[in-house]
Coordinates of C-alpha atoms and ligand atoms in Angstrom, one line a residue:
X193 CA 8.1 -14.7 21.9
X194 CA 9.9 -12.6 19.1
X195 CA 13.1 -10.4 19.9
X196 CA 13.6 -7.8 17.9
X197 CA 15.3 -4.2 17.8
X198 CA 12.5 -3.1 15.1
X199 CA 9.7 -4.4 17.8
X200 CA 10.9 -1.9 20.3
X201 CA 8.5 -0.7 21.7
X202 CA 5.5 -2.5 20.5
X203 CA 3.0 0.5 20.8
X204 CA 1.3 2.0 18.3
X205 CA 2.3 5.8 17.1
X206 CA 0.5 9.0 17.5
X207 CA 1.8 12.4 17.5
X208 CA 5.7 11.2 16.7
X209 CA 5.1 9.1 20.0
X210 CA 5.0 5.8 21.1
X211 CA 1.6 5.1 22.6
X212 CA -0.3 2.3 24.0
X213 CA -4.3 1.7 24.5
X214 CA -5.7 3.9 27.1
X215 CA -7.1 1.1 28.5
X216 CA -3.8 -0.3 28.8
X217 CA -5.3 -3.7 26.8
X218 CA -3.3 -5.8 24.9
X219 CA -4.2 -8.8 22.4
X220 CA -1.9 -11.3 21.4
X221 CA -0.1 -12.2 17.6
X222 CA 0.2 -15.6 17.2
X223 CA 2.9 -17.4 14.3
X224 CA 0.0 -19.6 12.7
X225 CA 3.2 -22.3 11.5
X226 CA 3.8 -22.9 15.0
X227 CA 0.7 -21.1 17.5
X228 CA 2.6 -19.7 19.1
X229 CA 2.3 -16.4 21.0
X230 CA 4.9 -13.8 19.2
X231 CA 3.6 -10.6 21.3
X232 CA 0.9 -8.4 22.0
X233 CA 0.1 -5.2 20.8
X234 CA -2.8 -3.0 22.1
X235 CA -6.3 -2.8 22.2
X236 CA -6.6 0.6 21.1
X237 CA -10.1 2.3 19.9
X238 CA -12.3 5.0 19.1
X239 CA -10.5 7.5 21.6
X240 CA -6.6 6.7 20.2
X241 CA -8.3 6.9 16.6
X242 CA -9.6 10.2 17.7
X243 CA -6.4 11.7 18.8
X244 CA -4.1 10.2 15.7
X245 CA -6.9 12.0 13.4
X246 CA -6.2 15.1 15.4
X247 CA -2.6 14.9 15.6
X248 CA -2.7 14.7 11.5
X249 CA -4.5 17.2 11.1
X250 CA -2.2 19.4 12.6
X251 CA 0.7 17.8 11.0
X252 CA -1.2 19.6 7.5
X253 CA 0.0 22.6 8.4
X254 CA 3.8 21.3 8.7
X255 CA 4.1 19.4 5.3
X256 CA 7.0 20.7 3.9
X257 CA 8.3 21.1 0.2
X258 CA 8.7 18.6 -2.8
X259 CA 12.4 18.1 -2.5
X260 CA 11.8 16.9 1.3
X261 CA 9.0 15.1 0.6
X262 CA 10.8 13.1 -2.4
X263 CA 13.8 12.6 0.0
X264 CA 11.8 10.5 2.4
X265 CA 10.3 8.5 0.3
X266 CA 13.8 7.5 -1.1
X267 CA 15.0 7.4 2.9
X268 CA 12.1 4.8 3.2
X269 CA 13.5 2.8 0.5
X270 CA 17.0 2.8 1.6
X271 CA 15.9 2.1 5.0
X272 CA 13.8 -0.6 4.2
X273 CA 16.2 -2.4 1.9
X274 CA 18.8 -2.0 4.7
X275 CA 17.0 -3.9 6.7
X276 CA 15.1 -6.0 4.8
X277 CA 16.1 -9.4 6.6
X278 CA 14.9 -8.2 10.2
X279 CA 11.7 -7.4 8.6
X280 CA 11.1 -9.9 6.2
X281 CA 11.9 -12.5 9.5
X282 CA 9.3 -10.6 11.6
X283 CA 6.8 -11.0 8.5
X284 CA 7.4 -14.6 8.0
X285 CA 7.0 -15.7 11.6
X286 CA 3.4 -13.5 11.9
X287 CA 2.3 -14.4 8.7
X288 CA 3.5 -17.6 7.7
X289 CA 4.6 -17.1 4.3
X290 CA 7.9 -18.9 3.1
X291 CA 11.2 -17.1 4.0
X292 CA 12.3 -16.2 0.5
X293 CA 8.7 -14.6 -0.3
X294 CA 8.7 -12.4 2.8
X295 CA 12.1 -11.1 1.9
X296 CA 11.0 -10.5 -1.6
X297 CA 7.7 -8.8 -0.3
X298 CA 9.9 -6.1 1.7
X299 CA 11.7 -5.9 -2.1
X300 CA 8.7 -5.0 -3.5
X301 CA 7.4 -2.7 -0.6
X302 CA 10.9 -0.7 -1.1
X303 CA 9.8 -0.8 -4.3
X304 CA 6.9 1.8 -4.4
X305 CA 8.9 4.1 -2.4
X306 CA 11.4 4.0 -4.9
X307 CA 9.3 4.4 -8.2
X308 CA 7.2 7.4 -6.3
X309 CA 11.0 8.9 -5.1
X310 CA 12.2 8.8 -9.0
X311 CA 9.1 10.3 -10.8
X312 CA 6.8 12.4 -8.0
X313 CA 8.3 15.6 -9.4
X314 CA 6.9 15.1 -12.9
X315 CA 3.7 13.5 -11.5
X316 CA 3.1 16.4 -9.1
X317 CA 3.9 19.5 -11.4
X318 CA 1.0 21.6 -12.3
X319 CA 0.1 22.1 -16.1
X320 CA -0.5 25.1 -17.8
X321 CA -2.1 24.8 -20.3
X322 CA -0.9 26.6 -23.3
X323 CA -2.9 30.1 -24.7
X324 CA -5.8 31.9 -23.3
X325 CA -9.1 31.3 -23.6
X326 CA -11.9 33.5 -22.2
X327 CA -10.0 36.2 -21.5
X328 CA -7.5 34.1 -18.9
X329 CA -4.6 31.6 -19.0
X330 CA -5.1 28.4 -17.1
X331 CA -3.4 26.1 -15.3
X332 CA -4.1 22.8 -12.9
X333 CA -2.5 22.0 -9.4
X334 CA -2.5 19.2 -7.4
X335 CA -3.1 19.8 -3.8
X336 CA -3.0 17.0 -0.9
X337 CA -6.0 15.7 -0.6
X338 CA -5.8 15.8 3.2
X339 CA -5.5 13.4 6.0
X340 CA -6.0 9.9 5.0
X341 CA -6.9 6.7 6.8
X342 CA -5.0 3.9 5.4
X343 CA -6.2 0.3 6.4
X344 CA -4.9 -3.5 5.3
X345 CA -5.0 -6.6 5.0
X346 CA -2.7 -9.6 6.5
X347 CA -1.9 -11.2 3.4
X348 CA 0.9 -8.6 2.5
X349 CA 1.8 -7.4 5.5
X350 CA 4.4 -4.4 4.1
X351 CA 3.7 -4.5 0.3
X352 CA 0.0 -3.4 1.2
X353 CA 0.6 -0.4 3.3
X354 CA 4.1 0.7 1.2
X355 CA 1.4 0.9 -1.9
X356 CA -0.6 3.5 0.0
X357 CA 2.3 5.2 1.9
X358 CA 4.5 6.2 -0.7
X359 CA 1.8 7.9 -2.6
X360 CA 0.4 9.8 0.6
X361 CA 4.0 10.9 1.7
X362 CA 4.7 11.9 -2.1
X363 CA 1.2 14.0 -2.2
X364 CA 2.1 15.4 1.4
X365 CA -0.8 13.6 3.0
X366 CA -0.8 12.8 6.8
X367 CA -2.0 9.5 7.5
X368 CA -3.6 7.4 10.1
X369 CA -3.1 3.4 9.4
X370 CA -4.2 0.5 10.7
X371 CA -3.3 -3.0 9.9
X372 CA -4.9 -6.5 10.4
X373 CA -5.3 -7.8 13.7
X374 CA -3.0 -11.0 12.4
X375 CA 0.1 -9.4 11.2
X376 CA 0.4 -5.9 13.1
X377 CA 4.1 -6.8 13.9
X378 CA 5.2 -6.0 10.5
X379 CA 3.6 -2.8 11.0
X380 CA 5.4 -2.0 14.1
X381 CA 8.5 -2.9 12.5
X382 CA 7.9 -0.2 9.4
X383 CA 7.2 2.3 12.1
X384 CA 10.2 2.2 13.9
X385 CA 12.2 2.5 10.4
X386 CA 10.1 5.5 9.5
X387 CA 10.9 7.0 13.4
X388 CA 14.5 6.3 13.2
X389 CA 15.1 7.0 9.6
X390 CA 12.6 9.5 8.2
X391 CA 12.3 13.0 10.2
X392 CA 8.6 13.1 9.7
X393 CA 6.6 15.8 11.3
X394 CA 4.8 15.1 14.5
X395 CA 1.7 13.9 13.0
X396 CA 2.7 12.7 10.1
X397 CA 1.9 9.1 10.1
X398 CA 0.3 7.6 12.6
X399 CA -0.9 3.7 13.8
X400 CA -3.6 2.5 15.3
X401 CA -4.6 -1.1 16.2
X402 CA -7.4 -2.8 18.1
X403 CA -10.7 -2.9 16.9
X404 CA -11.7 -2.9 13.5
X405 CA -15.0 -1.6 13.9
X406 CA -14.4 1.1 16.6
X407 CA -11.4 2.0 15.1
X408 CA -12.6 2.2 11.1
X409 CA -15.9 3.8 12.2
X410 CA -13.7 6.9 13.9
X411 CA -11.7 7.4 10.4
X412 CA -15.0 6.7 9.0
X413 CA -16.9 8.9 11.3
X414 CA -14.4 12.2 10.9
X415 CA -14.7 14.8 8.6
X416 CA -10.8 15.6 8.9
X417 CA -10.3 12.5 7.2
X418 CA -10.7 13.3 3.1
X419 CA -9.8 9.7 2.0
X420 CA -9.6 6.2 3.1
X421 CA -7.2 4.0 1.3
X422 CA -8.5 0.1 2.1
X423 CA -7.5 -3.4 0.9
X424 CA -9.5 -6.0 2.3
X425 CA -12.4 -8.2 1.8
X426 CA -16.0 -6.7 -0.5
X427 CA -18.0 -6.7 2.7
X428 CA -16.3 -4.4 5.1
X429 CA -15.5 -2.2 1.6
X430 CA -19.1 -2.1 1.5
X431 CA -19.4 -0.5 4.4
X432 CA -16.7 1.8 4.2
X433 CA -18.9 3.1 1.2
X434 CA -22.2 3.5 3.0
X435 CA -20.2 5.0 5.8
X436 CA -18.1 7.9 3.1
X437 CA -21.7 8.9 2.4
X438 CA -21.9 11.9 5.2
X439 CA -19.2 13.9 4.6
X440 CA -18.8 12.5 1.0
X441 CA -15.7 10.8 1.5
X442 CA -13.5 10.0 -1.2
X443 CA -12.4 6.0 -1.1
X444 CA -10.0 3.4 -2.6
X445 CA -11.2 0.1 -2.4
X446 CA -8.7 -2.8 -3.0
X447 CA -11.3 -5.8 -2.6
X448 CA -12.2 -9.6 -3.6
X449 CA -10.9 -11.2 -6.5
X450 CA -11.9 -14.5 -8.5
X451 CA -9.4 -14.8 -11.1
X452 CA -9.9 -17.0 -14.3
X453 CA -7.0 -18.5 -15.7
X454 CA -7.7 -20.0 -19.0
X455 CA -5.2 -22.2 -21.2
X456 CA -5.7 -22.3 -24.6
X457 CA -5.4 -25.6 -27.2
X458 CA -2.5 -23.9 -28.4
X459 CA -0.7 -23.0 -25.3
X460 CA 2.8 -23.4 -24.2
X461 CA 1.9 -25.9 -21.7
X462 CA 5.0 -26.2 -19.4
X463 CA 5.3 -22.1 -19.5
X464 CA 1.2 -21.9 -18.7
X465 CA 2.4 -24.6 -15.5
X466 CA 5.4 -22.4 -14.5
X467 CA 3.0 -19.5 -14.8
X468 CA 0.5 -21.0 -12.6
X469 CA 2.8 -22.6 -10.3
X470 CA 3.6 -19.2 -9.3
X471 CA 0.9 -17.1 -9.5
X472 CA -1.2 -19.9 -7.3
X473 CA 1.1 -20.8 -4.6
X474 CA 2.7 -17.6 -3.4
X475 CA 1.6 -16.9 0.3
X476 CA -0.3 -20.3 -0.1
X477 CA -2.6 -19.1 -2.7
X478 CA -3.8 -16.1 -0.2
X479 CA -4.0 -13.9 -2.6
X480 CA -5.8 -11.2 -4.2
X481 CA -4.8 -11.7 -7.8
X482 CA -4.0 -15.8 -7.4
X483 CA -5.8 -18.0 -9.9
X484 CA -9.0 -19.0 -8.3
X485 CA -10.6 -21.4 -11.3
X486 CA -8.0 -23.1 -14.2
X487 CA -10.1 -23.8 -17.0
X488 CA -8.1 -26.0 -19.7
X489 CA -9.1 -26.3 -23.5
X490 CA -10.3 -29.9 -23.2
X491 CA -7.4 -31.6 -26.1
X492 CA -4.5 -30.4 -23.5
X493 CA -6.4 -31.0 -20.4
X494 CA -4.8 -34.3 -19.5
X495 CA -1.5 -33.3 -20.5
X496 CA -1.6 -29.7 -18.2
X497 CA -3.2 -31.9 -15.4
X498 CA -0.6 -34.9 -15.5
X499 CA 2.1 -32.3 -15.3
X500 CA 0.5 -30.3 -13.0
X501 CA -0.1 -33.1 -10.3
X502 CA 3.9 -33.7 -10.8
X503 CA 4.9 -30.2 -10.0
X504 CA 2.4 -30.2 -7.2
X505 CA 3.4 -32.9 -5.3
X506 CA 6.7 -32.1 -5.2
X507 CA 6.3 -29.0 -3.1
X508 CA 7.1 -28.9 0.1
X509 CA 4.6 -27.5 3.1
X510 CA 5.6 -26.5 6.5
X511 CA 6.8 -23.5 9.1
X512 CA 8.2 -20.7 5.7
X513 CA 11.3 -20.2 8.6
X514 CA 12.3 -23.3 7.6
X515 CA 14.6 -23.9 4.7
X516 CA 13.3 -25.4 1.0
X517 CA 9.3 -24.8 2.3
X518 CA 7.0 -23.7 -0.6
X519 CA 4.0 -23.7 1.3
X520 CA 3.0 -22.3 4.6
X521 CA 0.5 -22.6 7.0
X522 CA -3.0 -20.5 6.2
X523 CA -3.8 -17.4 8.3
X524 CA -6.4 -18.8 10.5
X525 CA -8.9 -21.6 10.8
X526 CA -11.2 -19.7 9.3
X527 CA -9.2 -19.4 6.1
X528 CA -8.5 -23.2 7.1
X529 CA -12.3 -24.4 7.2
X530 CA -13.3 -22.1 3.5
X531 CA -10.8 -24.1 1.4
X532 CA -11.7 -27.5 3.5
X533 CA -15.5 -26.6 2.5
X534 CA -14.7 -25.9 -1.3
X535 CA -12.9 -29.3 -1.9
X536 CA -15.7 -31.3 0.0
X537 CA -18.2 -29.6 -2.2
X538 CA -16.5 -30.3 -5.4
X539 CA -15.8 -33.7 -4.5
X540 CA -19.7 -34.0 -3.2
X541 CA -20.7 -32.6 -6.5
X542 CA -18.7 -35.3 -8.8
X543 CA -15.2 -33.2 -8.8
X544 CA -12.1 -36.0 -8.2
X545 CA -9.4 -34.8 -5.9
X546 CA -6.1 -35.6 -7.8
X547 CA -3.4 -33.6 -5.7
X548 CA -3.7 -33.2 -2.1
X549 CA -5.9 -34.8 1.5
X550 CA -9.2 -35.6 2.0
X551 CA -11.1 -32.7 3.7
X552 CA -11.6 -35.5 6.4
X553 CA -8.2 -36.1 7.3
X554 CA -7.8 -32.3 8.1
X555 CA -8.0 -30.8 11.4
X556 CA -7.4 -26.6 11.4
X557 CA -7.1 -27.3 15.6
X558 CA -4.2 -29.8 14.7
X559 CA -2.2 -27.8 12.6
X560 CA -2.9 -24.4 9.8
X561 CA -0.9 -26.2 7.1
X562 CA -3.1 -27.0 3.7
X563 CA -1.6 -29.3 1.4
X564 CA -1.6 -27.9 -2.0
X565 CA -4.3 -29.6 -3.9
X566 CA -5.8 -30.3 -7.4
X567 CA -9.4 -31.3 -8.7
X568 CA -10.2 -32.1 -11.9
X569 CA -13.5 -32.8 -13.5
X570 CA -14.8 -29.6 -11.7
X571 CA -17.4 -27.6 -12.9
X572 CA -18.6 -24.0 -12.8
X573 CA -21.3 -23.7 -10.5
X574 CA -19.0 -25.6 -7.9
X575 CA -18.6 -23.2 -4.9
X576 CA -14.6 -23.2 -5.6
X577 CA -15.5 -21.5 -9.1
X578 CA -18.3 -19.3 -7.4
X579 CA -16.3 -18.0 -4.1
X580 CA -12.7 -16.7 -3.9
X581 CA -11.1 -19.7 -2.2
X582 CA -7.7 -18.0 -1.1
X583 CA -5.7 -21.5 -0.1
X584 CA -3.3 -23.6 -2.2
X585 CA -6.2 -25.3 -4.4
X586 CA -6.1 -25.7 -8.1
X587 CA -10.0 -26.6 -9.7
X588 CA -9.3 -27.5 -13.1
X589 CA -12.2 -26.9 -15.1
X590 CA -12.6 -28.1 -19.2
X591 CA -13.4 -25.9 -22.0
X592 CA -14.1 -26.3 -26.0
X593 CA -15.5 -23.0 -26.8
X594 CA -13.7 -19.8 -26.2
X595 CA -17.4 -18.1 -26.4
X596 CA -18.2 -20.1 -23.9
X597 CA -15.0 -20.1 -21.7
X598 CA -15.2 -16.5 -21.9
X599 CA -19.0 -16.3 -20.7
X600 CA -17.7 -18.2 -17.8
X601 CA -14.9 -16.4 -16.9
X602 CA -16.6 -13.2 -16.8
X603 CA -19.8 -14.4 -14.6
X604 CA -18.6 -13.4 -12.0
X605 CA -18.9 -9.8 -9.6
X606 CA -15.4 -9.1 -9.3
X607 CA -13.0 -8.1 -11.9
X608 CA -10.3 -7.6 -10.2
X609 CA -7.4 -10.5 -12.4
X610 CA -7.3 -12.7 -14.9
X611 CA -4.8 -15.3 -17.1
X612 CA -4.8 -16.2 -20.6
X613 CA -2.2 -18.9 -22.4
X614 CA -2.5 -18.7 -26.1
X615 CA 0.6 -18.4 -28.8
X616 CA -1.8 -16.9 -31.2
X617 CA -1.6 -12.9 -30.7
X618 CA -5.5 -12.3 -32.1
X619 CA -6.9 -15.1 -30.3
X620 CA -4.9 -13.3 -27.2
X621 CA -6.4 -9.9 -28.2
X622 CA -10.3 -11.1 -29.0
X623 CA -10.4 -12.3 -25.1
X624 CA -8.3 -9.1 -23.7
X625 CA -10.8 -6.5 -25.4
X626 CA -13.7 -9.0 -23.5
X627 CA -12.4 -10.1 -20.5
X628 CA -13.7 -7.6 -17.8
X629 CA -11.1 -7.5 -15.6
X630 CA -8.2 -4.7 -14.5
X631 CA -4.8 -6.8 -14.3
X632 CA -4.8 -9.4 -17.5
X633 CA -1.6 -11.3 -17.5
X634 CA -0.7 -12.8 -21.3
X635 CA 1.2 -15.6 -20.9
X636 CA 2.4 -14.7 -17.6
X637 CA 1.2 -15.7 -14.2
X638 CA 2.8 -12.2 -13.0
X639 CA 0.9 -9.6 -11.0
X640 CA 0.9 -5.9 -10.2
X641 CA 4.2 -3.7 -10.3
X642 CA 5.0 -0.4 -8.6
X643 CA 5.3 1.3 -11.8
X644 CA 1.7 0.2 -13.5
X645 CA -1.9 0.9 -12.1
X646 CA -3.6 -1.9 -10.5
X647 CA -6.8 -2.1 -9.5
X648 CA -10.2 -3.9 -9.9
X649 CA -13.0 -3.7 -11.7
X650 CA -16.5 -4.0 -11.1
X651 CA -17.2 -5.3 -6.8
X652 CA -13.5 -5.7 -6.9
X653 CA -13.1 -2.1 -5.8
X654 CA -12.5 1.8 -6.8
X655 CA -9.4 3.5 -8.0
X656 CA -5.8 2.4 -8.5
X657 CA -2.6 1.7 -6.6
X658 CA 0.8 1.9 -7.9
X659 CA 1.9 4.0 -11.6
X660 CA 1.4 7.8 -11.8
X661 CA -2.9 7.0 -10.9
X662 CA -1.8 5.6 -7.6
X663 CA -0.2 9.2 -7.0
X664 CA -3.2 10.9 -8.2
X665 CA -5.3 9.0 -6.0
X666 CA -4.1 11.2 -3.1
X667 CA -4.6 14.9 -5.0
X668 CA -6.9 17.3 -5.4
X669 CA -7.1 19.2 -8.6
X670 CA -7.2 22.8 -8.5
X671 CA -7.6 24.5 -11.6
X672 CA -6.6 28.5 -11.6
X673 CA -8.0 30.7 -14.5
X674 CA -5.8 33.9 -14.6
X675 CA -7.2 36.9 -15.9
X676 CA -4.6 38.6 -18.0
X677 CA -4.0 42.6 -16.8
X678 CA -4.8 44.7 -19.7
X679 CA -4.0 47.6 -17.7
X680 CA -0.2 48.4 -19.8
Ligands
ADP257 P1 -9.8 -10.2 5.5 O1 -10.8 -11.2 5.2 O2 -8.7 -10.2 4.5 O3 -9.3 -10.3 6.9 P2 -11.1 -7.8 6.1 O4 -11.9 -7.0 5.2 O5 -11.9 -8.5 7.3 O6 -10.4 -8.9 5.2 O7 -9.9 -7.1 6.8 C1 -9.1 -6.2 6.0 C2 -8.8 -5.0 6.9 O8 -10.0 -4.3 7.3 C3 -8.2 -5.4 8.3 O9 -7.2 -4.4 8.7 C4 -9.4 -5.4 9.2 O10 -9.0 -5.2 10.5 C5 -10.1 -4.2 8.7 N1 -11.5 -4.1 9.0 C6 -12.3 -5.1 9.4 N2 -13.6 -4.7 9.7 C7 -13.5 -3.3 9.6 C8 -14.4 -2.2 9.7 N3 -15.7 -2.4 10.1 N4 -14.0 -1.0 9.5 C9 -12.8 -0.7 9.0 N5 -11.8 -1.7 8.9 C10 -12.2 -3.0 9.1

C-alpha cells in the first residue's frame, strides 16, 4: 500500500468536495514494477459525471478576473515544484517510469502553468483593430469557451493533464477530468495541491474516475460541456468525434503516433545515438512522440547499429524506485504482449534480433519488465513499422534513397512526430517542407515544450497543446462591430 499526505483522501472531487462512487465501489491501482496493490480509488459513473458537469456549470458564473486567474496558475506552479518529490514518488510507483523521469515530468507539468502564468495576459487581450470600416470600429474578444471535459492517458500521468489545465484555468474554463484507470493516483495527488493551494471556486475543477465508457459518454452526452480535451489512443478519439456530433462539440484530440526517425549518410552518428537513446527509452519507449521505425542510410548502417547495440546493453531495467534503472516495467500485459508480438513478427519475417530476449523467453505473468531491444535487417511492411509499438524496441530499417526513405516515412496515417540527422542544412530543409508531420525534431531527439504548439497531424488528432494555440484552444472569439454615434 502507498502512504501519502497528497493521497488523503483518495476520492475523487466534485463541487470543492471529496467524493466517493455512489455505489461505494472501489477498484484497485497496482505498481506494474512490483504488482502490487498501491490503493483503490472509486468506481464512479454516469451519475458522479452528471453532478461534476453540473457543479461546473455553476462554477461559470463565479470565474473571476484575469489577475486571479493568472495567480493560480502561478500558485499551481509553485505548489507543484514544492512538492515535486512526493508527487513524482507517487508517479513512479503507479506508473513505473524511472525515478529521475517522474521528477522531471512534474518539472515539466509545473512548466505549463508557468509559461500560461507569464504570458495569458497578452494571449487573452482583445484586439481592436485599428480604423473603421462600414460605418463601425471593431474589435475581437476571447470568451471561455465553457465547461470542458479533460480526459488522459497513463503514460504521463501529470504532464498530460497540466497541458490541458493550465490553459482551461488561464481561459476561465471549469473543468471536469478524468484520468486512466492505471495511474489515477497521480491525479489524486494534483487535486489535493490544487484544494490546499489554489482557492478555486466550488466547481471549478472537478475528477472523476471509474468507467471510461459511462463516464466519457456523460461528458460526451452533455450539452453543458463545450469541449473535450483528450490524449489517448485513435480509436476511442474516434468516437469521441462521432459522439461531438449532436451538440457539435468542439474537440482536441491528442492521438497515435508512428514516428520515423531517419539518419542520413552524413550524419553525426554518436549525436543521432544520443538523440535516439533518449527520445526512445523515456518511460520505456511508451510514448506518443518516441521513435517507432530508425531507418539508417545504408553506408552508416553498421556503424549506428554497432554503437547502438553498445549503448543498449548497457542500460539497466528494473522497479524506476530503484537507483541507476533506465528502464521500467511496461504498463500492463497488454502493452507487454504488443511489443512481444512485433519482435516475433520481425524475426518470423527475416528481421535478426541484435539487442534484447527472445519473445519466447518472456512471460508478461512473470514480470512487466521488457528488455530494451534492437532488430536490424527489418523491413517496412513489418508490423513494428506498420503499428505504433510503444515498448523499448528499436527496428532498424536501411535506406539509399531519400525519395524513397521519405515515401516511407510518410505512409503512414498518423502524423503526429518525426526525426531527421543530416549536417547538410538543404538536405534538412527538402525533407522538413515534405515530411507530414507536426513536431519535426533536426538533429535532436527532443519533443514538445510548454512554450511551442504541439500537435498531430492527419489521424494523429485535432488542435494543439502548449504555446499561445494551446490557450486559444479554450476561447471563443467574439468579434464586436461598434457603430460610431454621429449624433455630436
Ligand atoms: P491507452 O491505450 O493509452 O490506454 P485509451 O484511449 O484507451 O489509450 O485511454 C486514454 C484515456 O481515454 C483514458 O483515460 C481512458 O480511460 C479513456 N477512455 C477509454 N475509453 C473511453 C471512452 N469510451 N470514452 C472516453 N474516454 C475513454
Amino acid at each position: 500500500m502507498i502512504q501519502s499526505p497528497l493521497l488523503d483522501p483518495i476520492a475523487g472531487y466534485i463541487a470543492g468536495q471529496w467524493v466517493d462512487a455512489d455505489s461505494a465501489a472501489r477498484v484497485d491501482v497496482t505498481n506494474p514494477a512490483t504488482g502490487e496493490v498501491l490503493a483503490s480509488v472509486p468506481a464512479m459513473g454516469a451519475e458522479e459525471t452528471g453532478r461534476a458537469i453540473a457543479a461546473a456549470q455553476a462554477a461559470l458564473a463565479t470565474i473571476p478576473d484575469i489577475e486571479t486567474r493568472r495567480q493560480w496558475l502561478q500558485q499551481a506552479n509553485d505548489a507543484l515544484l514544492a512538492n515535486k518529490k512526493e508527487i513524482g514518488r507517487i508517479l513512479c510507483m503507479e506508473h513505473g517510469k524511472p525515478w529521475p523521469e517522474a521528477q522531471g515530468e512534474v518539472e515539466y507539468a509545473a512548466s505549463f502553468f508557468d509559461y500560461y502564468a507569464r504570458t495569458m495576459v497578452d494571449i487573452l487581450a482583445p484586439e481592436h483593430l485599428p480604423g473603421e470600416f462600414k460605418g463601425c470600429t471593431w474589435s475581437v474578444h476571447k470568451r471561455p469557451i465553457g465547461v470542458v471535459g479533460l480526459i488522459t492517458p497513463w503514460n504521463f500521468p501529470i504532464a498530460m493533464i497540466a497541458k490541458k489545465l493550465a490553459p482551461a484555468l488561464a481561459a476561465g474554463c471549469p473543468s471536469v477530468i478524468k484520468p486512466a484507470k492505471d495511474t489515477p493516483l497521480t491525479m489524486v495527488a494534483l487535486f489535493r495541491i490544487l484544494h490546499d493551494h489554489l482557492q478555486l471556486p466550488a466547481g471549478m475543477v472537478n475528477l472523476v474516475m471509474g468507467n471510461a465508457g459511462k463516464i466519457g459518454g456523460a461528458l460526451m452526452g452533455s450539452p453543458t460541456v463545450r469541449m473535450v480535451s483528450f490524449t489517448g489512443s485513435t480509436e476511442v478519439g474516434q468516437l469521441l468525434l462521432e459522439q461531438s456530433r449532436a451538440d457539435v462539440k468542439k474537440l482536441g484530440l491528442e492521438l497515435g503516433g508512428n514516428a520515423p526517425f531517419i539518419v542520413c549518410d552524413d550524419a553525426d552518428i554518436d549525436g543521432a545515438i544520443d538523440g535516439l537513446m533518449a527520445n526512445k527509452f523515456r518511460g520505456a519507449g511508451q510514448t506518443c512522440v518516441c521513435a517507432n521505425r530508425v531507418y539508417v542510410h545504408t553506408a552508416v548502417y553498421d556503424e549506428f547499429a554497432q554503437k547502438l547495440f553498445e549503448r543498449v546493453n548497457a542500460l539497466k531495467v528494473g522497479n524506476g524506485m530503484d537507483e541507476g534503472v533506465d528502464i521500467g516495467p511496461l504498463i500492463n500485459a497488454a502493452g507487454f504482449e504488443k511489443v512481444r508480438e512485433h519482435v516475433a513478427d520481425a524475426l518470423a519475417r527475416g528481421a535478426h534480433l541484435k539487442a534484447g530476449p527472445r519473445p519466447d523467453e518472456l512471460d508478461a505473468a512473470r514480470s512487466l519488465l521488457y528488455p530494451p531491444s534492437v532488430l536490424t535487417e527489418v523491413t517496412h511492411d513489418m508490423r513494428c513499422c506498420q503499428e505504433e509499438t510503444f515498448g523499448p524496441l528499436v527496428p532498424l530499417i536501411r535506406f539509399d534513397d531519400d525519395a524513397k526513405v521519405i515515401e516511407q516515412a510518410n505512409d503512414t496515417s498518423f502524423g503526429l512526430a518525426a526525426y531527421l540527422y543530416t549536417q547538410d542544412e538543404q538536405r534538412a530543409a527538402w525533407f522538413m517542407e515534405r515530411l507530414h508531420f507536426g513536431h519535426c525534431g533536426y538533429n535532436t531527439g527532443m519533443g514538445p515544450a510548454a512554450h511551442t504548439p504541439f500537435g498531430g497531424m492527419l489521424t494523429s488528432g485535432l488542435g494543439r497543446e502548449g504555446g499561445h494555440e494551446g490557450l486559444l484552444e479554450y476561447v471563443e472569439l467574439q468579434t464586436i462591430p461598434q457603430g460610431i454615434s454621429r449624433a455630436s
